[in-house]
Tab-separated table of C-alpha atoms in Angstrom:
chain	number	residue	atom	x	y	z
I	1	MET	CA	-136.547	-12.955	-68.909
I	2	MET	CA	-138.722	-13.632	-71.586
I	3	LYS	CA	-141.014	-10.418	-71.074
I	4	VAL	CA	-137.925	-8.325	-71.121
I	5	TYR	CA	-137.091	-10.017	-74.590
I	6	LYS	CA	-140.365	-8.848	-75.680
I	7	LEU	CA	-140.449	-5.415	-74.913
I	8	LEU	CA	-136.786	-4.920	-76.330
I	9	PHE	CA	-138.314	-6.200	-79.379
I	10	LEU	CA	-141.528	-3.891	-78.961
I	11	ALA	CA	-139.215	-1.175	-78.477
I	12	VAL	CA	-136.582	-2.038	-81.357
I	13	ALA	CA	-139.106	-2.267	-84.043
I	14	LEU	CA	-141.056	0.772	-82.777
I	15	MET	CA	-137.678	3.064	-83.147
I	16	VAL	CA	-137.802	1.571	-86.418
I	17	GLY	CA	-140.920	2.411	-87.080
I	18	GLY	CA	-140.870	6.149	-85.968
I	19	PHE	CA	-137.425	6.453	-88.223
I	20	PHE	CA	-138.975	4.824	-91.519
I	21	SER	CA	-141.484	7.391	-90.904
I	22	SER	CA	-139.497	10.390	-90.386
I	23	ILE	CA	-137.379	9.611	-93.780
I	24	GLY	CA	-141.307	9.327	-95.293
I	25	VAL	CA	-141.139	5.901	-96.452
I	26	PRO	CA	-145.098	5.807	-96.687
I	27	ALA	CA	-146.918	3.944	-93.305
I	28	GLY	CA	-143.605	3.739	-92.525
I	29	TRP	CA	-144.710	2.971	-88.534
I	30	LEU	CA	-146.477	-0.304	-89.808
I	31	LEU	CA	-143.826	-0.921	-92.724
I	32	GLY	CA	-141.033	-0.345	-89.745
I	33	GLY	CA	-142.546	-2.496	-87.284
I	34	LEU	CA	-143.725	-5.591	-89.532
I	35	LEU	CA	-139.747	-5.529	-91.373
I	36	THR	CA	-138.401	-6.107	-87.852
I	37	GLY	CA	-140.929	-8.520	-86.940
I	38	ILE	CA	-140.229	-10.681	-90.282
I	39	PHE	CA	-136.157	-10.112	-89.468
I	40	TYR	CA	-136.417	-11.464	-85.391
I	41	GLY	CA	-138.444	-14.286	-86.322
I	42	LEU	CA	-136.797	-15.817	-89.270
I	43	PHE	CA	-132.807	-14.847	-88.272
I	44	ILE	CA	-132.956	-14.235	-84.417
I	45	ARG	CA	-136.459	-15.529	-82.201
I	46	ALA	CA	-140.289	-15.980	-82.531
I	47	PHE	CA	-142.310	-14.045	-79.595
I	48	ASP	CA	-145.955	-15.155	-79.431
I	49	PHE	CA	-148.318	-11.699	-79.176
I	50	SER	CA	-151.679	-13.628	-79.403
I	51	GLY	CA	-154.178	-12.525	-77.240
I	52	TRP	CA	-154.220	-9.681	-74.755
I	53	PRO	CA	-150.850	-7.717	-76.465
I	54	PHE	CA	-152.657	-7.705	-79.859
I	55	GLN	CA	-155.712	-6.779	-78.819
I	56	MET	CA	-154.190	-3.738	-76.767
I	57	ALA	CA	-152.423	-2.857	-80.207
I	58	LEU	CA	-155.701	-3.108	-82.448
I	59	ALA	CA	-158.023	-1.128	-79.262
I	60	MET	CA	-155.136	2.106	-79.770
I	61	VAL	CA	-155.656	2.081	-83.270
I	62	GLY	CA	-159.303	1.693	-83.181
I	63	ILE	CA	-159.226	4.444	-80.696
I	64	ASN	CA	-157.370	7.209	-83.266
I	65	ILE	CA	-159.345	5.896	-86.327
I	66	GLY	CA	-162.816	7.384	-83.555
I	67	LEU	CA	-160.885	10.214	-83.316
I	68	ILE	CA	-161.565	11.077	-86.310
I	69	MET	CA	-164.445	9.665	-86.898
I	70	GLU	CA	-167.231	11.693	-88.820
I	71	THR	CA	-171.338	11.756	-87.668
I	72	ASP	CA	-171.797	11.202	-91.873
I	73	LEU	CA	-169.726	7.981	-91.688
I	74	PHE	CA	-172.761	6.448	-91.095
I	75	GLN	CA	-174.941	7.546	-94.140
I	76	GLN	CA	-172.200	6.810	-96.542
I	77	LEU	CA	-172.367	2.911	-95.235
I	78	ILE	CA	-175.914	3.150	-96.605
I	79	HIS	CA	-174.501	3.878	-99.957
I	80	TYR	CA	-171.656	1.371	-99.936
I	81	LEU	CA	-173.718	-1.417	-98.967
I	82	PHE	CA	-175.077	-3.103	-101.836
I	83	PRO	CA	-171.409	-2.840	-103.639
I	84	LEU	CA	-169.662	-4.271	-100.652
I	85	PHE	CA	-172.012	-7.107	-101.137
I	86	ILE	CA	-171.260	-7.711	-104.326
I	87	THR	CA	-167.283	-7.715	-103.958
I	88	LEU	CA	-167.968	-9.651	-100.881
I	89	VAL	CA	-169.596	-12.525	-102.832
I	90	LEU	CA	-166.630	-12.380	-105.324
I	91	THR	CA	-164.168	-12.596	-102.751
I	92	LEU	CA	-165.677	-15.591	-101.366
I	93	LEU	CA	-166.348	-17.368	-104.386
I	94	THR	CA	-162.335	-16.045	-105.129
I	95	GLY	CA	-161.754	-17.960	-101.882
I	96	LEU	CA	-163.330	-21.050	-102.520
I	97	LEU	CA	-161.874	-21.422	-105.827
I	98	LEU	CA	-158.384	-21.072	-104.713
I	99	GLY	CA	-159.154	-23.645	-101.771
I	100	ILE	CA	-160.154	-25.849	-104.446
I	101	LEU	CA	-156.951	-25.257	-106.461
I	102	LEU	CA	-154.699	-25.567	-103.515
I	103	ASP	CA	-157.034	-29.104	-103.035
I	104	ARG	CA	-156.302	-30.298	-106.348
I	105	TRP	CA	-152.178	-28.963	-106.702
I	106	THR	CA	-151.212	-30.483	-103.472
I	107	ASP	CA	-151.566	-33.308	-101.299
I	108	LEU	CA	-153.356	-31.214	-98.240
I	109	ASP	CA	-156.706	-32.793	-97.459
I	110	ARG	CA	-159.899	-30.625	-98.599
I	111	ARG	CA	-160.231	-29.160	-94.906
I	112	THR	CA	-156.991	-27.680	-94.686
I	113	ALA	CA	-156.866	-25.812	-98.114
I	114	PHE	CA	-160.546	-24.665	-97.565
I	115	PHE	CA	-159.119	-22.794	-94.606
I	116	CYS	CA	-155.908	-21.950	-95.652
I	117	THR	CA	-158.094	-20.025	-98.554
I	118	ILE	CA	-160.893	-18.689	-96.553
I	119	PRO	CA	-160.477	-14.429	-96.879
I	120	GLY	CA	-161.550	-13.832	-93.354
I	121	GLY	CA	-160.195	-12.676	-90.252
I	122	ALA	CA	-156.630	-14.535	-90.314
I	123	SER	CA	-156.533	-14.668	-86.228
I	124	GLU	CA	-160.322	-15.851	-85.840
I	125	VAL	CA	-159.200	-18.488	-88.938
I	126	ILE	CA	-156.771	-19.728	-87.569
I	127	ALA	CA	-158.600	-20.541	-83.746
I	128	ILE	CA	-161.676	-22.315	-85.383
I	129	SER	CA	-159.882	-24.512	-88.376
I	130	SER	CA	-159.023	-27.266	-86.231
I	131	ASP	CA	-162.250	-27.872	-84.821
I	132	TYR	CA	-163.266	-28.741	-87.895
I	133	GLY	CA	-160.515	-31.391	-88.710
I	134	ALA	CA	-158.411	-28.891	-90.424
I	135	ASP	CA	-154.295	-29.126	-89.873
I	136	GLN	CA	-154.191	-26.089	-87.542
I	137	ARG	CA	-150.554	-25.131	-88.848
I	138	ILE	CA	-149.867	-25.090	-92.336
I	139	VAL	CA	-153.624	-22.927	-91.760
I	140	ALA	CA	-151.394	-20.547	-89.884
I	141	SER	CA	-148.623	-20.133	-91.561
I	142	PHE	CA	-151.094	-19.301	-95.194
I	143	HIS	CA	-152.685	-17.011	-93.835
I	144	THR	CA	-149.603	-15.438	-91.934
I	145	ALA	CA	-148.095	-15.701	-95.262
I	146	ARG	CA	-151.197	-14.072	-97.252
I	147	ILE	CA	-151.700	-10.848	-94.855
I	148	THR	CA	-147.344	-10.528	-94.654
I	149	MET	CA	-147.810	-10.475	-98.342
I	150	PHE	CA	-150.477	-8.220	-99.087
I	151	VAL	CA	-149.108	-5.521	-96.112
I	152	LEU	CA	-146.241	-5.236	-97.285
I	153	ILE	CA	-146.904	-4.779	-101.063
I	154	ILE	CA	-150.191	-2.694	-100.381
I	155	PRO	CA	-149.338	0.117	-98.300
I	156	PHE	CA	-145.757	1.010	-99.711
I	157	GLY	CA	-147.561	0.266	-103.006
I	158	ILE	CA	-150.378	2.695	-102.473
I	159	GLY	CA	-147.790	5.203	-100.509
I	160	MET	CA	-145.617	5.503	-103.719
I	161	VAL	CA	-148.794	6.319	-105.709
I	162	TYR	CA	-151.063	8.962	-103.019
I	163	GLY	CA	-147.785	10.711	-102.108
I	164	GLN	CA	-148.844	10.996	-98.337
I	165	GLY	CA	-145.987	8.561	-96.770
I	166	ASN	CA	-144.903	11.373	-94.415
I	167	MET	CA	-148.411	12.693	-92.971
I	168	ASP	CA	-148.591	11.075	-89.475
I	169	MET	CA	-144.707	13.316	-88.462
I	170	GLN	CA	-145.842	16.642	-88.463
I	171	PRO	CA	-144.184	19.076	-86.228
I	172	GLU	CA	-146.849	18.832	-83.311
I	173	THR	CA	-146.266	14.829	-82.886
I	174	LEU	CA	-143.024	15.974	-80.481
I	175	LEU	CA	-145.784	16.952	-78.092
I	176	ILE	CA	-145.981	14.890	-75.096
I	177	PRO	CA	-149.897	13.340	-74.452
I	178	THR	CA	-151.572	15.278	-71.869
I	179	THR	CA	-152.750	13.866	-68.624
I	180	LEU	CA	-156.360	14.049	-69.745
I	181	GLN	CA	-155.648	12.355	-73.213
I	182	PHE	CA	-153.401	9.851	-71.587
I	183	SER	CA	-156.499	8.889	-69.128
I	184	PHE	CA	-159.101	8.685	-71.964
I	185	PHE	CA	-156.835	6.045	-73.800
I	186	ALA	CA	-156.216	4.211	-71.217
I	187	ILE	CA	-159.574	3.832	-70.238
I	188	ILE	CA	-161.284	3.457	-73.367
I	189	ILE	CA	-158.432	0.403	-74.076
I	190	LEU	CA	-159.263	-0.916	-70.925
I	191	GLY	CA	-163.109	-1.018	-71.138
I	192	SER	CA	-162.989	-2.529	-75.077
I	193	TYR	CA	-160.735	-5.434	-74.047
I	194	VAL	CA	-163.574	-6.101	-70.600
I	195	LEU	CA	-166.301	-5.690	-73.478
I	196	ASN	CA	-164.813	-7.655	-75.931
I	197	ARG	CA	-163.906	-10.499	-73.294
I	198	LEU	CA	-167.550	-10.296	-72.172
I	199	ILE	CA	-168.823	-10.089	-75.641
I	200	SER	CA	-166.516	-11.224	-77.875
I	201	PHE	CA	-167.360	-11.879	-81.973
I	202	PRO	CA	-164.782	-11.137	-84.834
I	203	GLY	CA	-163.049	-7.405	-84.985
I	204	GLY	CA	-164.696	-7.024	-81.325
I	205	ILE	CA	-162.478	-4.719	-79.869
I	206	LEU	CA	-161.780	-2.875	-83.069
I	207	ILE	CA	-165.354	-2.206	-83.284
I	208	TYR	CA	-165.836	-1.268	-79.108
I	209	SER	CA	-162.707	1.114	-79.536
I	210	ILE	CA	-163.629	2.738	-82.846
I	211	ALA	CA	-167.447	3.391	-80.978
I	212	PHE	CA	-165.648	4.257	-77.625
I	213	GLY	CA	-163.112	6.653	-79.474
I	214	PHE	CA	-166.206	8.181	-81.190
I	215	LEU	CA	-168.286	8.485	-78.705
I	216	GLY	CA	-166.190	10.000	-75.973
I	217	SER	CA	-164.784	12.362	-77.645
I	218	GLU	CA	-167.817	13.602	-79.331
I	219	PHE	CA	-170.256	13.567	-76.688
I	220	ILE	CA	-168.360	13.348	-73.567
I	221	VAL	CA	-165.119	15.567	-72.933
I	222	ASN	CA	-162.669	17.150	-76.163
I	223	ILE	CA	-159.093	15.742	-75.543
I	224	GLY	CA	-157.952	18.282	-77.772
I	225	GLU	CA	-155.354	17.018	-80.777
I	226	VAL	CA	-153.736	13.953	-80.083
I	227	PRO	CA	-150.313	13.550	-80.792
I	228	GLY	CA	-149.864	12.525	-84.729
I	229	TYR	CA	-146.646	9.223	-83.298
I	230	VAL	CA	-149.723	8.219	-80.801
I	231	SER	CA	-151.054	6.454	-83.578
I	232	GLY	CA	-147.947	5.255	-85.017
I	233	ILE	CA	-147.139	3.376	-81.918
I	234	GLY	CA	-150.286	1.519	-82.529
I	235	GLN	CA	-149.396	0.969	-86.310
I	236	GLY	CA	-146.013	-0.020	-85.219
I	237	LEU	CA	-146.967	-2.530	-83.192
I	238	ILE	CA	-149.555	-3.905	-84.889
I	239	GLY	CA	-146.709	-4.642	-87.942
I	240	ALA	CA	-144.330	-5.928	-85.338
I	241	MET	CA	-146.939	-8.849	-83.837
I	242	VAL	CA	-147.794	-9.459	-87.703
I	243	GLY	CA	-144.708	-9.538	-88.898
I	244	ILE	CA	-143.067	-12.070	-86.302
I	245	ARG	CA	-145.634	-14.481	-86.836
I	246	PHE	CA	-143.460	-14.890	-90.251
I	247	GLU	CA	-141.046	-17.427	-88.264
I	248	ARG	CA	-139.191	-20.246	-90.138
I	249	SER	CA	-141.713	-22.851	-89.262
I	250	THR	CA	-143.700	-20.796	-91.338
I	251	VAL	CA	-141.134	-20.704	-94.043
I	252	GLU	CA	-140.911	-24.356	-93.876
I	253	ARG	CA	-144.473	-25.541	-93.457
I	254	LEU	CA	-145.180	-23.499	-97.265
I	255	LYS	CA	-141.984	-25.108	-98.782
I	256	SER	CA	-143.822	-28.360	-97.889
I	257	ILE	CA	-147.011	-26.968	-100.248
I	258	GLY	CA	-144.659	-26.129	-102.816
I	259	LEU	CA	-144.880	-23.900	-105.627
I	260	ALA	CA	-148.492	-24.329	-105.507
I	261	SER	CA	-148.326	-21.564	-101.904
I	262	LEU	CA	-146.798	-18.560	-104.569
I	263	LYS	CA	-149.782	-19.466	-107.403
I	264	VAL	CA	-152.322	-19.562	-104.726
I	265	LEU	CA	-151.041	-16.226	-103.063
I	266	GLY	CA	-149.947	-14.701	-106.513
I	267	LEU	CA	-153.348	-15.431	-107.603
I	268	TYR	CA	-154.890	-13.857	-104.424
I	269	LEU	CA	-153.482	-10.634	-105.475
I	270	LEU	CA	-154.490	-10.131	-109.208
I	271	CYS	CA	-158.009	-11.115	-107.747
I	272	SER	CA	-157.933	-8.698	-104.996
I	273	LEU	CA	-157.005	-6.226	-107.501
I	274	GLY	CA	-159.527	-6.855	-109.878
I	275	ILE	CA	-162.192	-7.362	-107.200
I	276	ALA	CA	-161.249	-3.380	-106.089
I	277	VAL	CA	-161.537	-2.112	-109.522
I	278	LEU	CA	-165.244	-3.253	-109.529
I	279	PHE	CA	-166.109	-1.553	-105.949
I	280	PHE	CA	-163.870	1.572	-107.605
I	281	TRP	CA	-166.580	1.289	-111.048
I	282	LEU	CA	-170.009	0.961	-108.601
I	283	THR	CA	-168.862	3.351	-105.958
I	284	PRO	CA	-167.477	7.390	-105.902
I	285	LEU	CA	-164.192	6.165	-103.868
I	286	SER	CA	-160.932	6.710	-105.322
I	287	TYR	CA	-159.174	3.530	-106.517
I	288	LEU	CA	-156.517	3.189	-103.715
I	289	THR	CA	-159.637	3.690	-101.049
I	290	SER	CA	-161.616	1.049	-102.748
I	291	LEU	CA	-158.710	-1.192	-102.848
I	292	LEU	CA	-157.964	-0.830	-98.948
I	293	SER	CA	-161.689	-1.283	-98.580
I	294	THR	CA	-162.542	-4.907	-99.799
I	295	VAL	CA	-158.663	-6.588	-100.198
I	296	PRO	CA	-158.732	-9.748	-97.576
I	297	ALA	CA	-155.751	-8.464	-95.767
I	298	GLY	CA	-157.114	-7.863	-92.250
I	299	ALA	CA	-159.536	-5.395	-90.626
I	300	ALA	CA	-156.304	-4.492	-88.199
I	301	GLU	CA	-154.213	-4.403	-90.520
I	302	MET	CA	-155.966	-2.226	-93.161
I	303	ALA	CA	-157.146	-0.127	-91.195
I	304	SER	CA	-153.786	1.199	-89.389
I	305	THR	CA	-152.599	1.349	-93.527
I	306	ALA	CA	-155.626	3.757	-94.256
I	307	VAL	CA	-154.869	5.442	-90.849
I	308	ALA	CA	-150.806	5.611	-91.477
I	309	LEU	CA	-151.541	7.170	-95.354
I	310	GLN	CA	-154.475	9.415	-94.200
I	311	ILE	CA	-156.952	7.494	-96.414
I	312	GLU	CA	-160.754	7.348	-95.141
I	313	PRO	CA	-159.448	5.638	-92.529
I	314	THR	CA	-162.951	5.135	-90.443
I	315	LEU	CA	-164.493	4.133	-93.813
I	316	VAL	CA	-161.508	1.795	-94.378
I	317	ALA	CA	-162.371	-0.535	-90.945
I	318	SER	CA	-166.271	-0.114	-91.019
I	319	LEU	CA	-166.232	-2.112	-94.251
I	320	HIS	CA	-163.820	-4.612	-93.240
I	321	ILE	CA	-165.429	-5.076	-89.889
I	322	ILE	CA	-168.445	-5.574	-91.880
I	323	ARG	CA	-166.850	-8.072	-94.347
I	324	VAL	CA	-165.144	-9.724	-91.761
I	325	ILE	CA	-168.540	-10.722	-89.442
I	326	SER	CA	-170.405	-11.909	-92.683
I	327	ILE	CA	-168.333	-14.258	-93.444
I	328	PHE	CA	-167.884	-15.472	-90.385
I	329	ILE	CA	-171.752	-15.525	-90.565
I	330	VAL	CA	-171.795	-17.779	-93.889
I	331	LEU	CA	-169.086	-20.015	-93.074
I	332	PRO	CA	-170.193	-23.169	-91.832
I	333	PHE	CA	-172.928	-23.537	-94.807
I	334	LEU	CA	-170.114	-22.931	-97.239
I	335	PHE	CA	-168.204	-25.444	-95.504
I	336	ARG	CA	-171.105	-27.992	-95.521
I	337	TRP	CA	-171.371	-27.354	-99.086
I	338	LEU	CA	-167.740	-27.910	-100.189
I	339	MET	CA	-167.661	-30.959	-98.121
I	340	ARG	CA	-170.322	-32.396	-100.423
I	341	ALA	CA	-169.637	-31.343	-102.837
């Protein structure tokens, strides 16, 4: 029976996402799914989509990114590595500073405060926080609030400025995917999932699906133009699965932290806007692309936003994956230093 309720919820989320997109709401699929998830989590019931359901949705988004990926992306990435390094260091320092402030402003222990503000992949940070002695429930609540805040504010704000909110609803999106396209997606989703189980790392399934989507369409088979709503469905599923994490217990735990949680989240947003300005000055990219590429809001969520708004999705996804992996490489050293300090 639980599976039926979950499927019904996802169907409602996709209907809302499709409706939002059809009326021109910026990143309509993503925001529609997100708002539906938040509403369900707060007022109806919460569901757990961690594990393979979220990975399947993420792989679906990754394939769509791979399909529009171009070979000159690799040359572009070389030029952006130094600016990315600078902004990555600043992002890490921002996370450390906010963790120290959260430690001082609340009665949380230092480990929990530190993991609440790590600007890495939320799912991965939550998963390993208990191994370091942090309160996993508080860490999960804080990261859920952070991701929800960014995914709510940034797509809508950028869409209003950029004016691309309805780009994913074109007349051809009413076409039915061909058998070849359906098989292409199914094989890559399954292959990415299996490979991620064998060789797992932060953002792994997103990397695998992007790579397989690019290599498969570029060198193996021409699957033609995929209907636009296929990408929208992936975005809607991501939004729904992220939004439903923001349920009543999350609100209650944030209340237990008090006003300090709102202060830290607000500072997180302001610092992210400022770091994006620096990346914009150091690269030829627009500020909107710079913001999507550097904001610590999760590779999956920002990649979905970039796809929805058609703002350099392959570049945005690549830079976020580099950021998340880099943070997890230095995380043990940062933790030891903070505990000594």
